[in-house]
PDB file of C-alpha atoms in Angstrom:
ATOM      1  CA  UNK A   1     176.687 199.041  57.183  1.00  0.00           C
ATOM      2  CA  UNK A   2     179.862 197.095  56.429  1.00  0.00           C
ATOM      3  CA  UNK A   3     181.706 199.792  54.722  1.00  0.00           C
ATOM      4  CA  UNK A   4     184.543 201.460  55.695  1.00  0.00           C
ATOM      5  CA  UNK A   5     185.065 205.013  53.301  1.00  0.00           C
ATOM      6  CA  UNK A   6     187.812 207.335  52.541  1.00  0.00           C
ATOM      7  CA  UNK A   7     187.778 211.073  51.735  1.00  0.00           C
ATOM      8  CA  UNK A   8     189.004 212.465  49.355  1.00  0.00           C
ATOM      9  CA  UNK A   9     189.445 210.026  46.778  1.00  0.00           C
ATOM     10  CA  UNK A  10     192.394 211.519  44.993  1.00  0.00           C
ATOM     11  CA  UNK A  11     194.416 214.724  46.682  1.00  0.00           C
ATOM     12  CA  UNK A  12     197.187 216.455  44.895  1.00  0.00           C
ATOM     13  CA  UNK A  13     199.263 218.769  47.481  1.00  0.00           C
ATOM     14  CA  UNK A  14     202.609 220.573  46.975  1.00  0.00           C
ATOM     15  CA  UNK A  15     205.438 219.945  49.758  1.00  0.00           C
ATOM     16  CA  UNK A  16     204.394 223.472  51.453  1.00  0.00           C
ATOM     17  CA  UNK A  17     200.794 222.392  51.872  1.00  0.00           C
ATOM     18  CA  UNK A  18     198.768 220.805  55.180  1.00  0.00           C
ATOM     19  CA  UNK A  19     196.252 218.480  54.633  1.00  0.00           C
ATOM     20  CA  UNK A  20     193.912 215.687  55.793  1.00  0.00           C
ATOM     21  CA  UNK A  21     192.741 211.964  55.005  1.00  0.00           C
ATOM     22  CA  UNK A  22     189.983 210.828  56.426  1.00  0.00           C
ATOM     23  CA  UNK A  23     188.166 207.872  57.283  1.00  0.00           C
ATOM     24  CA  UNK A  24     185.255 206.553  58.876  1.00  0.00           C
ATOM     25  CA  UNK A  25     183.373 203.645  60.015  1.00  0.00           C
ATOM     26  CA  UNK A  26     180.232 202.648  61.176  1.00  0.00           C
ATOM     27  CA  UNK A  27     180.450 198.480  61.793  1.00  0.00           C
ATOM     28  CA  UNK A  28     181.462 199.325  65.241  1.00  0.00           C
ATOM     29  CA  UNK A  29     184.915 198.470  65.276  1.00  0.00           C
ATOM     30  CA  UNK A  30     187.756 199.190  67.895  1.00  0.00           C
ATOM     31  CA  UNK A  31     190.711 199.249  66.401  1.00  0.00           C
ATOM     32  CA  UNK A  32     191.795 200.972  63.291  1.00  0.00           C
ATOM     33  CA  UNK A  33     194.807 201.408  60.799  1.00  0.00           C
ATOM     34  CA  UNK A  34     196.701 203.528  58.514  1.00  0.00           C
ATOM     35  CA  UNK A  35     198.744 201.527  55.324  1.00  0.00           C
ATOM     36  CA  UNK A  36     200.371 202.795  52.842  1.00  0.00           C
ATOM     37  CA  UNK A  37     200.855 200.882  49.889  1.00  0.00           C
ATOM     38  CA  UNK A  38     203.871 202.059  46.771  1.00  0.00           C
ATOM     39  CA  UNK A  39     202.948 200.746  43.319  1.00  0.00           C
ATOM     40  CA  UNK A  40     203.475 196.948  42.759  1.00  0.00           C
ATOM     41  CA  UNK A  41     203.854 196.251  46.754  1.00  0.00           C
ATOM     42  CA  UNK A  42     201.905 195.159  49.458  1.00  0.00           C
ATOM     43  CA  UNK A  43     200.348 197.341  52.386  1.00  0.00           C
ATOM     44  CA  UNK A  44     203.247 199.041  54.600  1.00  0.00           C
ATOM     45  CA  UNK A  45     201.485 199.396  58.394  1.00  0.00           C
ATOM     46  CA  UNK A  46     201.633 202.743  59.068  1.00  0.00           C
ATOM     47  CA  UNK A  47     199.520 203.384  62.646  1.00  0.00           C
ATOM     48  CA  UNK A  48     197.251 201.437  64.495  1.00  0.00           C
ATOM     49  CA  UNK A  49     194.570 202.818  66.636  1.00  0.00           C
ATOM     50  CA  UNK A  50     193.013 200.758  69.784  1.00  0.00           C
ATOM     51  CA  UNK A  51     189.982 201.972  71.039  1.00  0.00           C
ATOM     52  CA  UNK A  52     190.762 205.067  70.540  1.00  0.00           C
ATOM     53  CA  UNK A  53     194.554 205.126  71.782  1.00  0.00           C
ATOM     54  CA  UNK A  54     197.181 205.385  69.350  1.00  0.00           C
ATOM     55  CA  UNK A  55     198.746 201.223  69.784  1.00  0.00           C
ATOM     56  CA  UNK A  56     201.142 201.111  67.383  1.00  0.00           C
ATOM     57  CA  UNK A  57     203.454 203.469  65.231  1.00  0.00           C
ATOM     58  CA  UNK A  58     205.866 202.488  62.832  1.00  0.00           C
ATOM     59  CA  UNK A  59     208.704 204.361  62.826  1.00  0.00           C
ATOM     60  CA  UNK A  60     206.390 207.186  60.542  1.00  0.00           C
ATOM     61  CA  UNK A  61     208.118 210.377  60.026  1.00  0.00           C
ATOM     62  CA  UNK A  62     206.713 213.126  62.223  1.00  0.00           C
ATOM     63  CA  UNK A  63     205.028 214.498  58.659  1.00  0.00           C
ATOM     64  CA  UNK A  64     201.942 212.048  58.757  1.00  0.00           C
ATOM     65  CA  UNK A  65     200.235 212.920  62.266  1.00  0.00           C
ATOM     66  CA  UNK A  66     197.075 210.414  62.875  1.00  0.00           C
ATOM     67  CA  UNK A  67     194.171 211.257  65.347  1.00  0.00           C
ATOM     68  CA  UNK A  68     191.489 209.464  66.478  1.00  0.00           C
ATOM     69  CA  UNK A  69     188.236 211.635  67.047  1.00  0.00           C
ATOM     70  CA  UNK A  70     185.984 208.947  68.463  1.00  0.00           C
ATOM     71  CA  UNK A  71     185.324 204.909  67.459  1.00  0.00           C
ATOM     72  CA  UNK A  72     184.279 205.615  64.201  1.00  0.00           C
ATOM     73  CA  UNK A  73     186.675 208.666  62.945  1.00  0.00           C
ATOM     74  CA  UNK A  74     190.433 208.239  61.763  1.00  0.00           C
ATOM     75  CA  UNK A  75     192.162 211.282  60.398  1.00  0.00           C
ATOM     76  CA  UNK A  76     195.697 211.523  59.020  1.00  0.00           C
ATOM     77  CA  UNK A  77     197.249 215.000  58.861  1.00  0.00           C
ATOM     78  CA  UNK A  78     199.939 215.086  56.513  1.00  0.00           C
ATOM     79  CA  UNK A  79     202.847 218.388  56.625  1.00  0.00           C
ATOM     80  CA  UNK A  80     205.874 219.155  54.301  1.00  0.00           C
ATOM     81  CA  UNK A  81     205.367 215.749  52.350  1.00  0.00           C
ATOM     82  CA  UNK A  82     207.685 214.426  50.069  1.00  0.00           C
ATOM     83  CA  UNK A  83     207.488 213.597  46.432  1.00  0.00           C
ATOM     84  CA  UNK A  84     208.572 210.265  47.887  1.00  0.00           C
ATOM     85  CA  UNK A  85     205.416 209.864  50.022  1.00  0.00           C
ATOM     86  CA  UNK A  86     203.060 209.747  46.665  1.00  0.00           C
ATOM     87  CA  UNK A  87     201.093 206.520  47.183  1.00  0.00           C
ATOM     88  CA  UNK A  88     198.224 204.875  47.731  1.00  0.00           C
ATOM     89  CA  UNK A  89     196.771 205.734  51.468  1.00  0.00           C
ATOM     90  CA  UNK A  90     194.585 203.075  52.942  1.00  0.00           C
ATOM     91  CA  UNK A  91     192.031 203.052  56.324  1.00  0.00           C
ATOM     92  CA  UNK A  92     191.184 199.589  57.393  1.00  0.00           C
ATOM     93  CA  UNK A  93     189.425 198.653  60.845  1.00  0.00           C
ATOM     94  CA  UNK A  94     189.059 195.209  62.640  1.00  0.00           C
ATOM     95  CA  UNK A  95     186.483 194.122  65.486  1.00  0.00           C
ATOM     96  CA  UNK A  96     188.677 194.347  68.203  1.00  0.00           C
ATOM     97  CA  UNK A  97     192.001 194.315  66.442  1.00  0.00           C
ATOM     98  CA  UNK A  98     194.739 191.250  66.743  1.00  0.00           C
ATOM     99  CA  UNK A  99     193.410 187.954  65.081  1.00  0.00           C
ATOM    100  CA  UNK A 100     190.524 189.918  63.617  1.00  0.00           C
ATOM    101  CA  UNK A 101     189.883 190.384  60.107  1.00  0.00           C
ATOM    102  CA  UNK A 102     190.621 193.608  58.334  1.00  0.00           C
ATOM    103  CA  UNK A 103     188.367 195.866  56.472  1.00  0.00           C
ATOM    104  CA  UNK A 104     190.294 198.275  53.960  1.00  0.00           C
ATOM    105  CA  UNK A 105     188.556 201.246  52.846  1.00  0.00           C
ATOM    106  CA  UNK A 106     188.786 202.469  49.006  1.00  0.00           C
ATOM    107  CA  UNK A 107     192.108 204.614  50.082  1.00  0.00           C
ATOM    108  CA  UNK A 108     193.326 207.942  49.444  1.00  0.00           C
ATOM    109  CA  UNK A 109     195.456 208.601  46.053  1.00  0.00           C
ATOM    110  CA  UNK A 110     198.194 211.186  47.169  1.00  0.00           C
ATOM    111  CA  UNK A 111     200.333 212.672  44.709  1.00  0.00           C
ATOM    112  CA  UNK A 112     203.013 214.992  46.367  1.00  0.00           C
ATOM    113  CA  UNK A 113     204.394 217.421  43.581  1.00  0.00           C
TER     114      UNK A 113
ATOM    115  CA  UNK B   1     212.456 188.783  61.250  1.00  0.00           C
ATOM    116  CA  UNK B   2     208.532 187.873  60.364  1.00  0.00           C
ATOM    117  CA  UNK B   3     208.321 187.191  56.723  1.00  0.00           C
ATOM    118  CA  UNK B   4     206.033 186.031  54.414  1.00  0.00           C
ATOM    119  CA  UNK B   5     206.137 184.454  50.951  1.00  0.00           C
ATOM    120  CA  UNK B   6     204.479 183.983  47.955  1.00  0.00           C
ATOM    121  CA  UNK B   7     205.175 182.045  44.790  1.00  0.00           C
ATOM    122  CA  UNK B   8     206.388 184.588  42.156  1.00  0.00           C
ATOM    123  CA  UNK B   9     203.909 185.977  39.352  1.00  0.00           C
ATOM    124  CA  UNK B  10     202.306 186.225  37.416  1.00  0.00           C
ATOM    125  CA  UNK B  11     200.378 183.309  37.255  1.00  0.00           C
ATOM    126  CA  UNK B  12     198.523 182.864  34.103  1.00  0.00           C
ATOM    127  CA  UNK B  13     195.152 179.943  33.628  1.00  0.00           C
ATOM    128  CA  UNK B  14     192.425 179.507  31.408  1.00  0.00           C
ATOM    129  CA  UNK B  15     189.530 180.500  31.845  1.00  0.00           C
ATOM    130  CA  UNK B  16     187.622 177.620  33.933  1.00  0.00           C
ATOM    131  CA  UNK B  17     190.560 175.819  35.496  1.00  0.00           C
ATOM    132  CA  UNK B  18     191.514 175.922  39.231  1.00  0.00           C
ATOM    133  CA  UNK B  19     194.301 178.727  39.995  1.00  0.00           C
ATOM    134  CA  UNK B  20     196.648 177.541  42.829  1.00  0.00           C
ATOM    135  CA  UNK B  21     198.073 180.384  44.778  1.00  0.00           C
ATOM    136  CA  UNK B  22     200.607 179.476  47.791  1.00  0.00           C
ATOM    137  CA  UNK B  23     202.083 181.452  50.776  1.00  0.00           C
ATOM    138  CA  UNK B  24     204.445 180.448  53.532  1.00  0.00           C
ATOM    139  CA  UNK B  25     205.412 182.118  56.578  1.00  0.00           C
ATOM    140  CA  UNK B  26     207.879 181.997  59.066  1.00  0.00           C
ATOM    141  CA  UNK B  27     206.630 182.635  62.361  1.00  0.00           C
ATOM    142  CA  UNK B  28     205.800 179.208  63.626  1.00  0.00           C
ATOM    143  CA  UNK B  29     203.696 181.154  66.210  1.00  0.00           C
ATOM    144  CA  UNK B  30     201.147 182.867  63.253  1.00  0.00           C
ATOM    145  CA  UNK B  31     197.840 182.167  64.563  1.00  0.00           C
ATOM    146  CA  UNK B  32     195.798 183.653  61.957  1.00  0.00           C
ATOM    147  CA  UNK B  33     195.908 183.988  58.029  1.00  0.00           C
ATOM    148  CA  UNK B  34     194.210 186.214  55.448  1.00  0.00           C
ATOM    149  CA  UNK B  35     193.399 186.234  51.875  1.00  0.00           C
ATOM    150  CA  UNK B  36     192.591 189.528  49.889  1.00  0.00           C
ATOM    151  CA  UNK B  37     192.366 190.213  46.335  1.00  0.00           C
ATOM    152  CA  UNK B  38     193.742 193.589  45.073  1.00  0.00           C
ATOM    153  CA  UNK B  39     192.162 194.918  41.784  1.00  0.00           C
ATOM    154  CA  UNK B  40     194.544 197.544  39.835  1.00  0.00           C
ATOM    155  CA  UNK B  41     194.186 200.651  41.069  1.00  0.00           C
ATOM    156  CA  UNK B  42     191.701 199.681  44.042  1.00  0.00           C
ATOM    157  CA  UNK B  43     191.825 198.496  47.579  1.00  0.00           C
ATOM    158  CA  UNK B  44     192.397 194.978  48.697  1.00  0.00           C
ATOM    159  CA  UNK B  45     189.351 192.880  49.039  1.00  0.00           C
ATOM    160  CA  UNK B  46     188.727 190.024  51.956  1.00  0.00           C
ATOM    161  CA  UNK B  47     188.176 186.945  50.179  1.00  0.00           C
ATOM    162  CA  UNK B  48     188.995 184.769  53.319  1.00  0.00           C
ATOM    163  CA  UNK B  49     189.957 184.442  56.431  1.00  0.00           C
ATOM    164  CA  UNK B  50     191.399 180.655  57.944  1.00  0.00           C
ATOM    165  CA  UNK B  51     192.997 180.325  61.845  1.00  0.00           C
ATOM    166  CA  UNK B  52     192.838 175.742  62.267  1.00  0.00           C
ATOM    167  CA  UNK B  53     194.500 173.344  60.188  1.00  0.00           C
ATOM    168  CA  UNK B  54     192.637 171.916  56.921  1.00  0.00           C
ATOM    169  CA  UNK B  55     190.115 173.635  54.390  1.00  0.00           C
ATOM    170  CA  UNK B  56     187.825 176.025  54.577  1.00  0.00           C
ATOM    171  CA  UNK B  57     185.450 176.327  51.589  1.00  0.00           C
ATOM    172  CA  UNK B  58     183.500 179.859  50.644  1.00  0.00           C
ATOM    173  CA  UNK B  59     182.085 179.297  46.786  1.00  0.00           C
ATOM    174  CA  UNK B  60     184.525 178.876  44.140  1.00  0.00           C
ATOM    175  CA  UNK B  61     187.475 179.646  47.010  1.00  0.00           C
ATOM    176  CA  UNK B  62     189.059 177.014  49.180  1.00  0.00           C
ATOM    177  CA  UNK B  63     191.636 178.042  51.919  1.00  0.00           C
ATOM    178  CA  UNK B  64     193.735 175.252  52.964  1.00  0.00           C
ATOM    179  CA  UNK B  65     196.054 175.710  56.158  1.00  0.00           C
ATOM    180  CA  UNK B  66     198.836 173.581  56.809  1.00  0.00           C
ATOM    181  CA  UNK B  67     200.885 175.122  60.138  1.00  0.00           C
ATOM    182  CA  UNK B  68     203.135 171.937  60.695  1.00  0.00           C
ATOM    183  CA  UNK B  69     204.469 173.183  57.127  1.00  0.00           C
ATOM    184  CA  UNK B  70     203.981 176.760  57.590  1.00  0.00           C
ATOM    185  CA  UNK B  71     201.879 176.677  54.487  1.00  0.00           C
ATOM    186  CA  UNK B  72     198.231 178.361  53.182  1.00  0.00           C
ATOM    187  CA  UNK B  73     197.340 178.526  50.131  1.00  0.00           C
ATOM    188  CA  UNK B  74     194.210 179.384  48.085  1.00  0.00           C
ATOM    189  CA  UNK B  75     192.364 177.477  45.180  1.00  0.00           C
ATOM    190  CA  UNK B  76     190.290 179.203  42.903  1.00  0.00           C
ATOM    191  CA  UNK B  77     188.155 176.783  40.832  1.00  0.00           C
ATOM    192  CA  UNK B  78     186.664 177.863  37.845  1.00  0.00           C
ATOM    193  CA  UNK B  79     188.331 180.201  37.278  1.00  0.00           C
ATOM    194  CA  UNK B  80     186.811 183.661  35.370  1.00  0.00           C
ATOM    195  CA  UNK B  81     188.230 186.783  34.077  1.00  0.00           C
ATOM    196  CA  UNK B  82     187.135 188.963  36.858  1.00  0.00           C
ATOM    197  CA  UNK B  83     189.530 187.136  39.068  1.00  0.00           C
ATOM    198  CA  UNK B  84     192.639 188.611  37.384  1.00  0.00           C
ATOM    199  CA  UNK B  85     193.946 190.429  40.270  1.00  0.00           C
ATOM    200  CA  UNK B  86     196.850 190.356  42.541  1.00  0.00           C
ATOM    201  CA  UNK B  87     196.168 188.354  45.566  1.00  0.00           C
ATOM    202  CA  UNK B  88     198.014 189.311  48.587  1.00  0.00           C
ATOM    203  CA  UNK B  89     198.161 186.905  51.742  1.00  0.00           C
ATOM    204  CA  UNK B  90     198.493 188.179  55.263  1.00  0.00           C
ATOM    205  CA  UNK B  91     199.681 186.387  58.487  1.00  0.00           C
ATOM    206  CA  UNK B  92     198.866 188.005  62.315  1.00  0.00           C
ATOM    207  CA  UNK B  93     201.840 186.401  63.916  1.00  0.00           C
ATOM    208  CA  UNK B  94     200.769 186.390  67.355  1.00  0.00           C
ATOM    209  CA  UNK B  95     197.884 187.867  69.627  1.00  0.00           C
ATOM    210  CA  UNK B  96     198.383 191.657  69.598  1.00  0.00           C
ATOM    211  CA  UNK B  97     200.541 191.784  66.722  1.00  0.00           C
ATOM    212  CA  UNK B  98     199.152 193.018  63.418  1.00  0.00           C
ATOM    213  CA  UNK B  99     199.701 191.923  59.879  1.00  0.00           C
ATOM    214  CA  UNK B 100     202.269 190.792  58.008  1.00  0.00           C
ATOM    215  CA  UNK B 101     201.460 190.833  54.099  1.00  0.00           C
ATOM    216  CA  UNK B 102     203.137 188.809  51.553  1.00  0.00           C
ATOM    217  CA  UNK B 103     204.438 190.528  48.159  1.00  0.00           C
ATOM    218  CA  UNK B 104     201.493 189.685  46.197  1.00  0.00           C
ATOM    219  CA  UNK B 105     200.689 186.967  43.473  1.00  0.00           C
ATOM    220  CA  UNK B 106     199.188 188.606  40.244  1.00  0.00           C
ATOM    221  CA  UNK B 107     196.857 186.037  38.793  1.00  0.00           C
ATOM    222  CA  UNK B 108     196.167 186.691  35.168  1.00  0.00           C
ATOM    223  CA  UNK B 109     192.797 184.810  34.075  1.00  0.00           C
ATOM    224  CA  UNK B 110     193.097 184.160  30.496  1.00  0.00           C
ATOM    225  CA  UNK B 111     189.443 183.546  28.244  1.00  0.00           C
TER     226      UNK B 111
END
């Protein structure tokens, strides 16, 4: 399995509402990511996830809250979003992280109304 | 500040020529370097992956790597329809860093 998938596909949520991305991978990889990519740019890093331990955060607004359940698991809990934070939302995971290549799942279309 | 280019689309080509698509970078220290293609609407795609100096052939796609110039780029020969895309390359600076991506080249693939 060399697949890395996303659920849901599209989510529509009003600035009151919680929700949750997730994503999930079975290639046995150790370190995994959140992007998120605007229209007509390239991936923003959002957080990076190192076996299991949160590595890396990007200066994301306390309104996007990742966990890591186990290897495999990523979920991103999103609270009193933005209209401005309508974008594409994309899991990718790596081997071991660093040099390794990245594996992007099919991402998550948020629309914040 | 790590940044990475890439020549300014879109790029337009027959169909069955070789598209050229170039990126430099400015962290001499970049150690590894990534090519994905990004369909509308969709996720980006691994085409290729390159970390020593020279070419690295995979099909139709060659990967050249030039770090004395600071320079990768990616040939596309024959070039089809289906590889209208924007093609985004990505540069790990250093061990333990993560990505840097370029703005994207749109490639437009013309029958």
């Amino acid at each position: 399995d060399t697949e890395v998938t996303q659920t849901p596909k599209h989510l529509v949520m009003g600035m009151t509402n919680k929700k949750s991305l997730k994503c999930e991978q079975h290639m046995g990889h150790r370190a995994m990511y959140w992007y998120k990519q605007k229209a007509k740019k390239p991936p923003e890093l959002m957080f990076v996830y190192s076996y299991e331990k949160l590595s890396i955060n990007e200066s994301v607004p306390s309104r996007f809250s990742p966990e890591c359940p186990n290897s495999s698991l990523l979920n991103l809990h999103l609270h009193a979003l933005q209209p401005e934070d309508s974008a594409l939302y994309l899991c990718a995971s790596s081997q071991r992280g660093g040099q390794d290549e990245q594996f992007f799942g099919p991402g998550t279309r948020l629309t914040v109304l | 500040q790590k940044e990475v280019e890439q020549n300014s689309g879109p790029l337009s080509v027959p169909e069955g020529a070789i598209a050229s698509l170039n990126c430099t970078y400015s962290d001499r220290g970049s150690q590894s370097f990534f090519w994905y293609r990004q369909y509308s609407g969709k996720s980006p795609e691994l085409i290729m992956s390159i970390y020593s100096n020279g070419d690295k052939e995979d099909g139709r796609f060659t990967a050249q790597l030039n770090k004395a110039s600071q320079y990768v780029s990616l040939l596309i020969r024959d070039s089809q329809p289906s590889d209208s895309a924007t093609y985004l390359c990505a540069v790990n600076p250093y061990y333990g860093q993560n990505f840097v991506f370029g703005p994207g080249t749109r490639l437009s693939v013309l029958p």
